[in-house]
Tab-separated table of C-alpha atoms and ligand atoms in Angstrom:
chain	number	residue	atom	x	y	z
A	585	MET	CA	-29.723	41.969	-109.550
A	586	LYS	CA	-30.280	40.955	-105.925
A	587	SER	CA	-27.333	42.978	-104.635
A	588	LEU	CA	-28.415	45.995	-106.690
A	589	ALA	CA	-31.907	45.736	-105.184
A	590	GLU	CA	-30.479	45.480	-101.669
A	591	ALA	CA	-28.260	48.514	-102.203
A	592	GLU	CA	-31.106	50.584	-103.690
A	593	ASN	CA	-33.507	49.628	-100.885
A	594	ALA	CA	-30.905	50.478	-98.225
A	595	ARG	CA	-30.255	53.849	-99.881
A	596	PHE	CA	-33.993	54.559	-100.090
A	597	VAL	CA	-34.475	53.967	-96.354
A	598	ALA	CA	-31.286	55.784	-95.283
A	599	ASP	CA	-32.213	58.908	-97.271
A	600	ARG	CA	-35.669	59.217	-95.693
A	601	PRO	CA	-35.342	59.512	-91.891
A	602	ARG	CA	-38.312	61.877	-91.440
A	603	SER	CA	-40.656	59.595	-93.360
A	604	ALA	CA	-39.435	56.665	-91.260
A	605	ALA	CA	-40.060	58.596	-88.025
A	606	LEU	CA	-43.585	59.571	-89.100
A	607	SER	CA	-44.351	55.956	-90.053
A	608	GLU	CA	-43.165	54.846	-86.636
A	609	GLN	CA	-45.385	57.414	-84.892
A	610	ALA	CA	-48.327	56.608	-87.179
A	611	ARG	CA	-48.230	52.894	-86.400
A	612	ARG	CA	-49.443	53.723	-82.868
A	613	THR	CA	-52.835	54.923	-84.127
A	614	MET	CA	-53.250	53.509	-87.627
A	615	PRO	CA	-52.899	49.891	-88.813
A	616	ARG	CA	-49.655	49.616	-90.830
A	617	GLY	CA	-48.967	53.283	-90.016
A	618	VAL	CA	-51.089	54.680	-92.851
A	619	PRO	CA	-54.620	56.119	-93.076
A	620	MET	CA	-55.504	53.626	-95.840
A	621	ALA	CA	-53.766	50.277	-96.295
A	622	TRP	CA	-52.967	50.731	-100.015
A	623	MET	CA	-50.550	53.544	-99.161
A	624	ASP	CA	-48.362	50.797	-97.733
A	625	ASP	CA	-49.568	47.942	-99.986
A	626	LEU	CA	-48.720	49.558	-103.292
A	627	TYR	CA	-44.962	49.754	-102.770
A	628	ASP	CA	-42.333	47.237	-101.714
A	629	HIS	CA	-40.276	50.000	-100.114
A	630	PRO	CA	-41.713	51.924	-97.117
A	631	PRO	CA	-44.142	54.746	-97.983
A	632	VAL	CA	-42.845	58.308	-98.164
A	633	TRP	CA	-44.728	61.051	-96.331
A	634	ILE	CA	-45.805	63.973	-98.455
A	635	ALA	CA	-45.027	67.669	-98.044
A	636	GLY	CA	-46.781	68.873	-101.222
A	637	GLY	CA	-47.062	68.701	-104.980
A	638	GLU	CA	-46.999	71.081	-107.902
A	639	GLY	CA	-47.515	70.314	-111.569
A	640	ALA	CA	-45.726	67.118	-112.591
A	641	THR	CA	-43.828	66.697	-109.305
A	642	PHE	CA	-44.374	66.128	-105.587
A	643	THR	CA	-42.025	66.467	-102.625
A	644	ASP	CA	-41.642	64.312	-99.534
A	645	VAL	CA	-40.929	65.445	-95.966
A	646	ASP	CA	-37.223	64.600	-96.386
A	647	GLY	CA	-36.998	67.126	-99.218
A	648	HIS	CA	-36.881	64.706	-102.170
A	649	THR	CA	-38.793	65.878	-105.225
A	650	TYR	CA	-40.175	63.226	-107.585
A	651	LEU	CA	-41.240	63.425	-111.188
A	652	ASP	CA	-44.636	61.736	-110.902
A	653	MET	CA	-45.179	59.048	-113.552
A	654	TYR	CA	-47.697	57.119	-111.424
A	655	VAL	CA	-50.035	60.135	-111.046
A	656	ALA	CA	-51.640	58.566	-107.972
A	657	ASP	CA	-53.071	55.640	-109.927
A	658	MET	CA	-54.464	58.051	-112.564
A	659	SER	CA	-56.202	60.329	-110.028
A	660	ALA	CA	-53.560	63.087	-110.370
A	661	PHE	CA	-53.707	63.177	-114.180
A	662	CYS	CA	-54.564	66.900	-114.014
A	663	GLY	CA	-51.175	67.486	-112.356
A	664	HIS	CA	-50.733	68.513	-108.727
A	665	ALA	CA	-52.554	71.654	-107.583
A	666	PRO	CA	-53.808	72.721	-111.049
A	667	PRO	CA	-54.545	76.475	-110.662
A	668	PRO	CA	-58.152	76.495	-112.014
A	669	VAL	CA	-59.142	73.767	-109.538
A	670	VAL	CA	-57.266	75.401	-106.632
A	671	GLU	CA	-59.165	78.640	-107.272
A	672	ALA	CA	-62.549	76.941	-107.724
A	673	VAL	CA	-62.182	74.883	-104.544
A	674	ALA	CA	-61.044	77.888	-102.488
A	675	ALA	CA	-63.955	79.980	-103.757
A	676	ARG	CA	-66.504	77.220	-103.155
A	677	ILE	CA	-65.411	76.302	-99.640
A	678	ALA	CA	-65.692	79.972	-98.645
A	679	LEU	CA	-69.322	79.924	-99.870
A	680	GLY	CA	-70.193	76.669	-98.078
A	681	ASN	CA	-69.668	73.227	-99.534
A	682	GLN	CA	-72.366	70.869	-98.301
A	683	PHE	CA	-76.126	71.505	-98.481
A	684	LEU	CA	-77.709	68.234	-99.648
A	685	LEU	CA	-79.220	70.390	-102.396
A	686	PRO	CA	-78.046	71.031	-105.973
A	687	ASN	CA	-76.262	74.093	-107.287
A	688	GLU	CA	-75.644	75.253	-110.850
A	689	ASP	CA	-72.206	73.675	-111.204
A	690	ALA	CA	-73.981	70.296	-111.433
A	691	ILE	CA	-75.854	71.452	-114.554
A	692	VAL	CA	-72.677	72.729	-116.189
A	693	VAL	CA	-70.840	69.478	-115.422
A	694	SER	CA	-73.623	67.120	-116.533
A	695	GLU	CA	-74.229	69.092	-119.753
A	696	HIS	CA	-70.513	68.968	-120.465
A	697	LEU	CA	-70.325	65.215	-119.828
A	698	ALA	CA	-73.351	64.563	-122.055
A	699	ALA	CA	-71.840	66.530	-124.937
A	700	ARG	CA	-68.379	65.066	-124.445
A	701	TYR	CA	-69.101	61.381	-123.869
A	702	GLY	CA	-72.417	61.021	-125.723
A	703	LEU	CA	-74.670	59.611	-122.971
A	704	PRO	CA	-77.612	61.852	-122.070
A	705	LYS	CA	-78.042	61.454	-118.289
A	706	TRP	CA	-75.524	61.526	-115.379
A	707	GLN	CA	-75.438	60.854	-111.631
A	708	PHE	CA	-72.636	61.634	-109.219
A	709	THR	CA	-70.901	59.838	-106.362
A	710	LEU	CA	-67.606	60.351	-104.522
A	711	SER	CA	-65.725	57.374	-105.929
A	712	ALA	CA	-65.779	55.070	-108.938
A	713	THR	CA	-66.464	52.182	-106.549
A	714	GLN	CA	-69.744	53.820	-105.608
A	715	ALA	CA	-70.559	54.702	-109.222
A	716	ASN	CA	-70.062	51.077	-110.308
A	717	THR	CA	-72.150	49.874	-107.360
A	718	GLU	CA	-75.060	51.981	-108.609
A	719	VAL	CA	-74.524	50.950	-112.244
A	720	ILE	CA	-74.825	47.298	-111.216
A	721	ARG	CA	-78.005	47.948	-109.216
A	722	LEU	CA	-79.637	49.787	-112.094
A	723	ALA	CA	-78.663	47.030	-114.523
A	724	ARG	CA	-80.166	44.412	-112.219
A	725	ALA	CA	-83.353	46.413	-111.768
A	726	LEU	CA	-83.708	46.911	-115.517
A	727	THR	CA	-83.003	43.337	-116.600
A	728	GLY	CA	-84.378	41.409	-113.639
A	729	ARG	CA	-81.127	39.420	-113.704
A	730	GLU	CA	-78.398	39.248	-111.089
A	731	ILE	CA	-75.136	38.174	-112.734
A	732	VAL	CA	-72.357	40.574	-113.732
A	733	LEU	CA	-69.805	39.474	-116.332
A	734	LEU	CA	-66.231	40.635	-115.774
A	735	PHE	CA	-62.838	40.221	-117.443
A	736	ASP	CA	-59.942	38.421	-115.777
A	737	GLY	CA	-57.528	40.972	-114.308
A	738	LYS	CA	-60.237	43.625	-113.882
A	739	TYR	CA	-60.494	46.061	-111.074
A	740	HIS	CA	-63.649	48.133	-110.671
A	741	GLY	CA	-63.286	49.184	-107.032
A	742	GLU	CA	-63.960	47.854	-103.556
A	743	LEU	CA	-67.495	46.614	-104.238
A	744	ASP	CA	-68.270	43.033	-103.279
A	745	THR	CA	-69.787	41.919	-106.592
A	746	THR	CA	-66.618	42.554	-108.605
A	747	LEU	CA	-64.092	41.361	-105.996
A	748	VAL	CA	-64.054	37.843	-107.390
A	749	VAL	CA	-61.554	35.849	-109.424
A	750	SER	CA	-61.615	32.678	-111.451
A	751	GLU	CA	-59.460	29.980	-109.846
A	752	ASP	CA	-59.267	26.530	-111.455
A	753	GLY	CA	-62.514	27.250	-113.258
A	754	GLN	CA	-64.324	28.299	-110.049
A	755	ILE	CA	-65.350	31.859	-109.163
A	756	VAL	CA	-64.129	32.643	-105.643
A	757	PRO	CA	-63.946	35.786	-103.452
A	758	GLU	CA	-60.743	37.680	-104.225
A	759	MET	CA	-59.898	38.703	-100.680
A	760	ALA	CA	-60.667	37.967	-97.053
A	761	GLY	CA	-63.794	39.394	-95.467
A	762	LEU	CA	-66.049	38.878	-98.490
A	763	ALA	CA	-69.210	36.762	-98.325
A	764	GLN	CA	-68.802	33.260	-99.735
A	765	SER	CA	-72.062	33.793	-101.652
A	766	ILE	CA	-70.799	36.659	-103.857
A	767	PRO	CA	-69.227	34.430	-106.520
A	768	GLY	CA	-72.783	33.415	-107.538
A	769	GLN	CA	-73.314	37.006	-108.637
A	770	ALA	CA	-70.470	37.164	-111.164
A	771	ARG	CA	-68.768	35.391	-114.046
A	772	VAL	CA	-65.146	36.039	-115.082
A	773	ILE	CA	-63.758	35.406	-118.581
A	774	PRO	CA	-60.570	36.325	-120.473
A	775	PHE	CA	-60.489	39.670	-122.305
A	776	ASN	CA	-60.348	39.593	-126.114
A	777	ASP	CA	-61.836	36.076	-126.327
A	778	VAL	CA	-65.068	36.119	-128.359
A	779	ALA	CA	-65.839	32.419	-127.853
A	780	ALA	CA	-65.625	32.793	-124.043
A	781	LEU	CA	-67.869	35.845	-124.221
A	782	GLU	CA	-70.426	34.029	-126.322
A	783	ALA	CA	-70.488	31.092	-123.907
A	784	ALA	CA	-70.801	33.318	-120.825
A	785	LEU	CA	-73.736	35.270	-122.279
A	786	ALA	CA	-75.516	32.252	-123.760
A	787	PRO	CA	-77.675	31.387	-120.698
A	788	GLU	CA	-79.212	34.902	-121.014
A	789	ASP	CA	-78.896	35.470	-117.277
A	790	VAL	CA	-76.262	38.229	-117.305
A	791	ALA	CA	-77.523	41.673	-116.258
A	792	LEU	CA	-74.391	43.615	-117.127
A	793	VAL	CA	-70.971	43.287	-118.701
A	794	LEU	CA	-68.766	45.690	-116.745
A	795	ALA	CA	-65.498	46.324	-118.570
A	796	GLU	CA	-62.665	48.711	-119.142
A	797	PRO	CA	-62.514	49.267	-122.928
A	798	ALA	CA	-58.740	48.778	-122.634
A	799	MET	CA	-57.697	47.028	-119.435
A	800	THR	CA	-55.426	49.019	-117.102
A	801	ASN	CA	-55.217	47.023	-113.898
A	802	VAL	CA	-53.274	44.011	-115.158
A	803	GLY	CA	-50.796	45.802	-117.396
A	804	PHE	CA	-52.241	47.851	-120.264
A	805	LEU	CA	-54.191	45.518	-122.558
A	806	LEU	CA	-55.640	46.945	-125.752
A	807	PRO	CA	-58.704	45.396	-127.383
A	808	VAL	CA	-57.909	43.329	-130.469
A	809	ASP	CA	-59.468	44.413	-133.761
A	810	GLY	CA	-63.183	43.745	-133.879
A	811	TYR	CA	-63.531	42.738	-130.215
A	812	HIS	CA	-65.674	45.692	-129.202
A	813	ASP	CA	-68.023	45.166	-132.154
A	814	GLU	CA	-68.573	41.589	-131.005
A	815	LEU	CA	-68.986	42.657	-127.381
A	816	ARG	CA	-71.730	45.117	-128.311
A	817	ARG	CA	-73.451	42.729	-130.739
A	818	LEU	CA	-73.435	39.776	-128.351
A	819	THR	CA	-74.606	41.775	-125.308
A	820	ARG	CA	-77.540	43.156	-127.333
A	821	GLU	CA	-78.462	39.685	-128.560
A	822	ALA	CA	-78.396	38.332	-124.996
A	823	GLY	CA	-80.426	41.227	-123.525
A	824	THR	CA	-77.399	42.193	-121.398
A	825	LEU	CA	-76.465	45.793	-120.628
A	826	LEU	CA	-72.935	47.034	-121.331
A	827	GLY	CA	-71.105	49.338	-118.919
A	828	PHE	CA	-67.680	50.770	-119.684
A	829	ASP	CA	-65.559	51.846	-116.759
A	830	GLU	CA	-63.194	54.569	-117.988
A	831	THR	CA	-62.098	55.635	-114.507
A	832	HIS	CA	-58.480	55.055	-115.571
A	833	SER	CA	-58.623	54.981	-119.356
A	834	LEU	CA	-60.260	58.405	-119.617
A	835	VAL	CA	-56.689	59.765	-119.587
A	836	CYS	CA	-55.993	58.124	-122.966
A	837	ALA	CA	-58.175	60.397	-125.094
A	838	TYR	CA	-60.318	63.550	-124.742
A	839	ALA	CA	-63.564	61.567	-124.573
A	840	GLY	CA	-61.963	58.280	-123.620
A	841	PHE	CA	-61.872	55.101	-125.657
A	842	THR	CA	-65.653	55.387	-125.795
A	843	ARG	CA	-65.496	58.186	-128.356
A	844	ASP	CA	-62.075	57.335	-129.805
A	845	LEU	CA	-63.185	53.834	-130.812
A	846	GLY	CA	-66.804	54.817	-131.489
A	847	LEU	CA	-68.148	52.588	-128.682
A	848	ASP	CA	-71.815	52.589	-127.714
A	849	PRO	CA	-72.230	51.591	-124.042
A	850	ASP	CA	-75.393	51.679	-121.918
A	851	PHE	CA	-73.432	53.053	-118.944
A	852	LEU	CA	-70.128	54.905	-118.649
A	853	THR	CA	-68.261	55.294	-115.345
A	854	LEU	CA	-65.704	58.060	-114.786
A	855	GLY	CA	-63.786	59.025	-111.651
A	856	LYS	CA	-60.426	59.745	-110.045
A	857	SER	CA	-59.058	62.551	-112.247
A	858	ILE	CA	-62.321	64.179	-113.376
A	859	ALA	CA	-62.182	66.613	-110.450
A	860	ALA	CA	-58.371	66.601	-110.240
A	861	GLY	CA	-58.476	64.102	-107.379
A	862	VAL	CA	-61.087	65.945	-105.313
A	863	PRO	CA	-63.586	63.162	-104.545
A	864	LEU	CA	-65.995	62.970	-107.479
A	865	ALA	CA	-67.094	60.148	-109.737
A	866	THR	CA	-69.989	59.829	-112.104
A	867	TYR	CA	-71.844	57.498	-114.424
A	868	GLY	CA	-73.647	58.275	-117.617
A	869	MET	CA	-76.629	56.280	-118.835
A	870	ARG	CA	-79.191	56.037	-121.585
A	871	GLU	CA	-82.582	57.763	-121.259
A	872	GLU	CA	-84.499	54.552	-120.631
A	873	ILE	CA	-82.142	53.634	-117.782
A	874	ALA	CA	-82.413	57.128	-116.324
A	875	ALA	CA	-86.159	56.607	-116.141
A	876	LEU	CA	-85.491	54.071	-113.396
A	877	ILE	CA	-84.183	56.870	-111.171
A	878	ALA	CA	-87.502	58.687	-111.639
A	879	GLN	CA	-89.832	59.321	-108.711
A	880	PRO	CA	-91.033	55.922	-107.422
A	881	GLU	CA	-94.645	55.200	-106.557
A	882	GLU	CA	-93.712	55.032	-102.940
A	883	ALA	CA	-90.624	57.031	-101.995
A	884	ARG	CA	-88.505	56.069	-99.039
A	885	HIS	CA	-89.821	58.271	-96.253
A	886	ALA	CA	-89.120	55.806	-93.461
A	887	SER	CA	-86.495	53.146	-92.892
A	888	GLY	CA	-87.729	49.615	-92.336
A	889	VAL	CA	-90.187	49.309	-95.231
A	890	VAL	CA	-89.644	47.960	-98.751
A	891	VAL	CA	-90.003	50.461	-101.622
A	892	ASP	CA	-89.749	50.037	-105.402
A	893	GLU	CA	-86.917	52.568	-105.772
A	894	VAL	CA	-83.451	51.519	-107.012
A	895	SER	CA	-80.976	52.041	-104.194
A	896	THR	CA	-78.640	54.921	-105.085
A	897	GLY	CA	-77.170	57.976	-103.393
A	898	GLY	CA	-75.139	59.141	-100.411
A	899	THR	CA	-75.189	62.199	-98.165
A	900	LEU	CA	-72.046	63.742	-99.656
A	901	PHE	CA	-72.616	62.649	-103.297
A	902	GLY	CA	-72.859	65.547	-105.739
A	903	ASN	CA	-71.773	68.029	-103.047
A	904	ALA	CA	-70.993	71.591	-104.072
A	905	LEU	CA	-67.230	71.292	-103.512
A	906	SER	CA	-66.870	68.178	-105.693
A	907	MET	CA	-68.978	69.745	-108.430
A	908	ALA	CA	-66.972	72.984	-108.368
A	909	ALA	CA	-63.737	71.004	-108.652
A	910	GLY	CA	-65.231	68.856	-111.429
A	911	ARG	CA	-66.386	71.915	-113.363
A	912	ALA	CA	-62.948	73.528	-113.203
A	913	ALA	CA	-61.084	70.303	-114.009
A	914	LEU	CA	-63.292	69.227	-116.926
A	915	LEU	CA	-63.694	72.631	-118.539
A	916	GLU	CA	-60.349	74.265	-117.823
A	917	VAL	CA	-57.783	71.493	-117.314
A	918	LEU	CA	-58.938	68.363	-119.160
A	919	THR	CA	-59.387	70.274	-122.417
A	920	GLU	CA	-59.086	69.002	-125.982
A	921	GLU	CA	-55.922	71.007	-126.413
A	922	ALA	CA	-54.407	69.523	-123.237
A	923	PHE	CA	-55.241	66.003	-124.428
A	924	ALA	CA	-53.609	66.697	-127.804
A	925	ARG	CA	-50.443	67.739	-125.947
A	926	THR	CA	-50.407	64.726	-123.592
A	927	ALA	CA	-50.953	62.386	-126.554
A	928	GLU	CA	-47.854	63.831	-128.242
A	929	LEU	CA	-45.860	63.471	-125.044
A	930	GLY	CA	-47.242	59.965	-124.577
A	931	GLU	CA	-45.948	59.030	-127.996
A	932	ARG	CA	-42.568	60.538	-127.139
A	933	MET	CA	-42.565	58.403	-123.990
A	934	GLY	CA	-43.670	55.222	-125.815
A	935	ASN	CA	-41.080	55.632	-128.568
A	936	GLY	CA	-38.379	56.496	-126.022
A	937	LEU	CA	-39.169	53.385	-123.965
A	938	ARG	CA	-38.965	51.231	-127.121
A	939	ASP	CA	-35.639	52.812	-128.113
A	940	ALA	CA	-34.144	52.342	-124.638
A	941	ILE	CA	-35.249	48.685	-124.581
A	942	ALA	CA	-33.822	48.075	-128.063
A	943	ASN	CA	-30.535	49.787	-127.114
A	944	ALA	CA	-30.243	47.526	-124.084
A	945	GLY	CA	-30.981	44.470	-126.244
A	946	LEU	CA	-33.838	43.353	-123.973
A	947	PRO	CA	-36.747	41.213	-125.281
A	948	TRP	CA	-39.395	43.559	-123.844
A	949	SER	CA	-42.408	45.230	-125.451
A	950	VAL	CA	-44.309	48.517	-125.017
A	951	VAL	CA	-47.971	49.441	-125.382
A	952	GLN	CA	-48.907	53.115	-125.581
A	953	TYR	CA	-52.167	54.931	-126.270
A	954	GLY	CA	-52.429	58.689	-125.761
A	955	SER	CA	-50.838	59.767	-122.497
A	956	HIS	CA	-50.464	56.265	-121.118
A	957	ALA	CA	-47.921	53.482	-121.698
A	958	CYS	CA	-46.823	50.188	-120.201
A	959	TYR	CA	-43.763	48.014	-120.731
A	960	PHE	CA	-43.841	44.225	-120.503
A	961	PHE	CA	-40.932	41.848	-119.888
A	962	VAL	CA	-41.936	39.750	-122.918
A	963	PRO	CA	-41.470	40.387	-126.667
A	964	GLU	CA	-45.196	40.515	-127.518
A	965	PRO	CA	-47.643	42.600	-125.442
A	966	PRO	CA	-50.194	40.342	-123.691
A	967	THR	CA	-53.855	40.595	-124.718
A	968	HIS	CA	-55.482	39.001	-121.652
A	969	GLY	CA	-55.010	38.964	-117.894
A	970	ALA	CA	-53.438	35.524	-117.417
A	971	ALA	CA	-50.762	36.226	-120.044
A	972	SER	CA	-49.992	39.573	-118.451
A	973	ARG	CA	-49.638	38.081	-114.970
A	974	ALA	CA	-47.392	35.348	-116.381
A	975	ALA	CA	-45.153	37.995	-117.967
A	976	ASP	CA	-44.680	39.901	-114.718
A	977	ASP	CA	-41.531	39.760	-112.626
A	978	PRO	CA	-42.344	41.215	-109.183
A	979	ALA	CA	-38.717	41.375	-108.017
A	980	LEU	CA	-37.674	43.255	-111.150
A	981	ARG	CA	-40.640	45.614	-110.817
A	982	ALA	CA	-39.714	46.359	-107.221
A	983	LEU	CA	-36.135	47.106	-108.252
A	984	ILE	CA	-37.244	49.420	-111.071
A	985	ARG	CA	-39.466	51.413	-108.704
A	986	VAL	CA	-36.874	51.876	-105.939
A	987	PHE	CA	-34.025	52.565	-108.408
A	988	MET	CA	-36.073	55.298	-110.047
A	989	ALA	CA	-37.329	56.747	-106.749
A	990	ASN	CA	-33.709	57.092	-105.619
A	991	ARG	CA	-33.139	59.193	-108.758
A	992	GLY	CA	-36.206	61.403	-108.356
A	993	VAL	CA	-38.715	59.530	-110.522
A	994	TRP	CA	-41.931	58.076	-109.056
A	995	GLU	CA	-42.618	55.106	-111.349
A	996	SER	CA	-46.030	53.556	-111.755
A	997	GLY	CA	-47.095	50.230	-110.285
A	998	TRP	CA	-46.686	47.191	-112.558
A	999	TRP	CA	-50.411	46.756	-113.184
A	1000	LEU	CA	-50.663	50.200	-114.744
A	1001	GLY	CA	-47.550	51.672	-116.384
A	1002	PRO	CA	-46.319	55.268	-116.660
A	1003	THR	CA	-48.607	58.168	-117.546
A	1004	VAL	CA	-47.862	61.673	-118.770
A	1005	SER	CA	-50.113	64.124	-116.910
A	1006	ILE	CA	-51.525	67.380	-118.228
A	1007	ALA	CA	-48.699	69.143	-116.341
A	1008	HIS	CA	-45.794	67.172	-117.832
A	1009	THR	CA	-43.415	68.725	-120.369
A	1010	ALA	CA	-41.170	67.202	-123.040
A	1011	ALA	CA	-38.235	67.775	-120.668
A	1012	ASP	CA	-40.047	65.717	-117.990
A	1013	VAL	CA	-40.548	62.841	-120.425
A	1014	ASP	CA	-36.890	63.023	-121.437
A	1015	ARG	CA	-35.802	62.989	-117.791
A	1016	TYR	CA	-37.939	59.901	-117.214
A	1017	LEU	CA	-36.413	58.175	-120.241
A	1018	GLU	CA	-32.907	59.096	-119.086
A	1019	VAL	CA	-33.434	57.374	-115.712
A	1020	PHE	CA	-35.126	54.420	-117.430
A	1021	GLY	CA	-32.060	54.136	-119.699
A	1022	GLU	CA	-29.720	54.247	-116.666
A	1023	LEU	CA	-31.694	51.452	-115.098
A	1024	LEU	CA	-31.568	49.261	-118.198
A	1025	ALA	CA	-27.826	49.813	-118.444
A	1026	GLU	CA	-27.531	48.436	-114.891
A	1027	ILE	CA	-29.687	45.357	-115.419
A	1028	ALA	CA	-29.084	44.431	-119.089
B	292	LIG	C1	-61.102	50.858	-113.689
B	292	LIG	C2	-61.341	51.261	-112.269
B	292	LIG	N1	-62.588	51.413	-111.834
B	292	LIG	C3	-62.855	51.768	-110.572
B	292	LIG	C4	-61.841	51.982	-109.661
B	292	LIG	C5	-62.166	52.362	-108.254
B	292	LIG	O1	-61.913	53.703	-108.046
B	292	LIG	P1	-62.038	54.309	-106.584
B	292	LIG	O2	-60.922	53.720	-105.802
B	292	LIG	O3	-61.879	55.785	-106.794
B	292	LIG	O4	-63.364	53.933	-106.059
B	292	LIG	C6	-60.524	51.822	-110.069
B	292	LIG	C7	-59.407	52.041	-109.128
B	292	LIG	O5	-58.262	51.751	-109.385
B	292	LIG	C8	-60.253	51.442	-111.403
B	292	LIG	O6	-59.018	51.235	-111.837
C-alpha cells in the first residue's frame, strides 16, 4: 500500500504544475499559501487551484475536471453554479447588495423556512458558526445557565464554546489560541448513550444541548432507535433547551432529520448549502425564544454601557445578496422533487458501495441516508465518536483520496463521506462507483 500511495502522490504532483506554481507564489503573501488554512489542512496532497465549476464537477487550473463527491463539505450541495442562483445573484448585485435594511426576499425566505422546518421565527447570519454563537447566547439568556452540552466528535463551527474535547475525563480546549477557561462552559458526552446524557443533565445547570441529529463530522453516525425521544424528554425534564444543527445533515432530507424523524427542537441551525454556498446561515426558534430578540428596555445606542439586550447581529448579516441567493436556492433548487431524486441516487450510491466492498471481500460497512453516505473500515458502523475515530485509518484515507483525484473523482474527507448533490446524475454515481471499485481491486 505504501508504494501505491507514493506513486499516486507523485503522479498527483507531477500532473499539476500550474497549481504548484500558484501555491509557491501564494506562500509569499498568505500563510501556507492559501486564503484560509483549511484549504491546505483538509487534504494530505497539495491543494489544487480552481478554474471553475458547473453542476456536479469542477475544474482546476491544470485542466483536470473532477466529479465532486465532497461538495465543499456540504456547502456545494446545490451543485456548482446552479442557474436560478446565478441569475438571482446577478440581478441582485446590479440593484445593490448591502443596505443594512431589509428587503422582501427576507420575508419569502423566512416564511418558507417556517413552513418547511416547523419553527416559527428565523434570524440570519453569514455562517453556521455565527448562527450557533447566537443560539448559545439566547439559550443562556433564557435559562440563566451557562453550560452547553455537546457530543464527542461534534463540530459546530469556529466558536470558542464548542471547540472543546474530552480528554481522560477532562474537558480541554481543542486547539491552540483558545482561552483555558472555556472548558468550564461545556460538557462533552458520547452520542447515543442515554445514561451519559441523564448524568450530564442531572445537575440542572445545562442551558443548551447543541447536537447534529445524525453526526456528520466524525464519520456519519445515525441515532439509535429511541435516542431522540430520550434526548427531548430528558432536556425538558432538566429545563435545558435543545438545538439541532442541521448545517450538514439538511442534505439528507427535504426538511432535514428534524422533519424526517419528527423531532421537536427549540432551535434549528442551517447553513452552507441553503444559499448554494453564497454566505448565508440561519437559525429557527420558538415564539417564546424569539421574544428575547424583541426591543429591549434600553437599546444599545452607545458603546461602553451595559444593556439588557441579547448580543446578536453583524453588519453584513441578512444582506440583500445572501437573501436573494437563499430565496433562489431554497425555492428553486432545494425542492422536494430534487430531494426525492438525490435520495434515489444516494441509495444507488450506498448499495453500490456495499456491493463493491462485498466483491472485494473487505470487512467494511456503509451508512447511507438520503443523498449522503459514509464507509467505515470496520464490519459494523460505529454509533459514537470514539468508536468512529478508532475505526479510521488515516493513511488509507489519504490513499483513497489521491487515487480517486488522479482518476477525476474528488472524494470526501474521512469525517464526512460522499454526497450526491442536486446536480448529480445516475451516470455520475456509476462513475464514482467504478473508480471506487478500481481502488478496492488495488488494495484488497
Ligand atoms: C454541523 C456543523 N455546524 C456548523 C458548521 C460551521 O459552519 P461554517 O464553517 O459555515 O461556519 C459546520 C462546518 O463544518 C458543521 O459541520
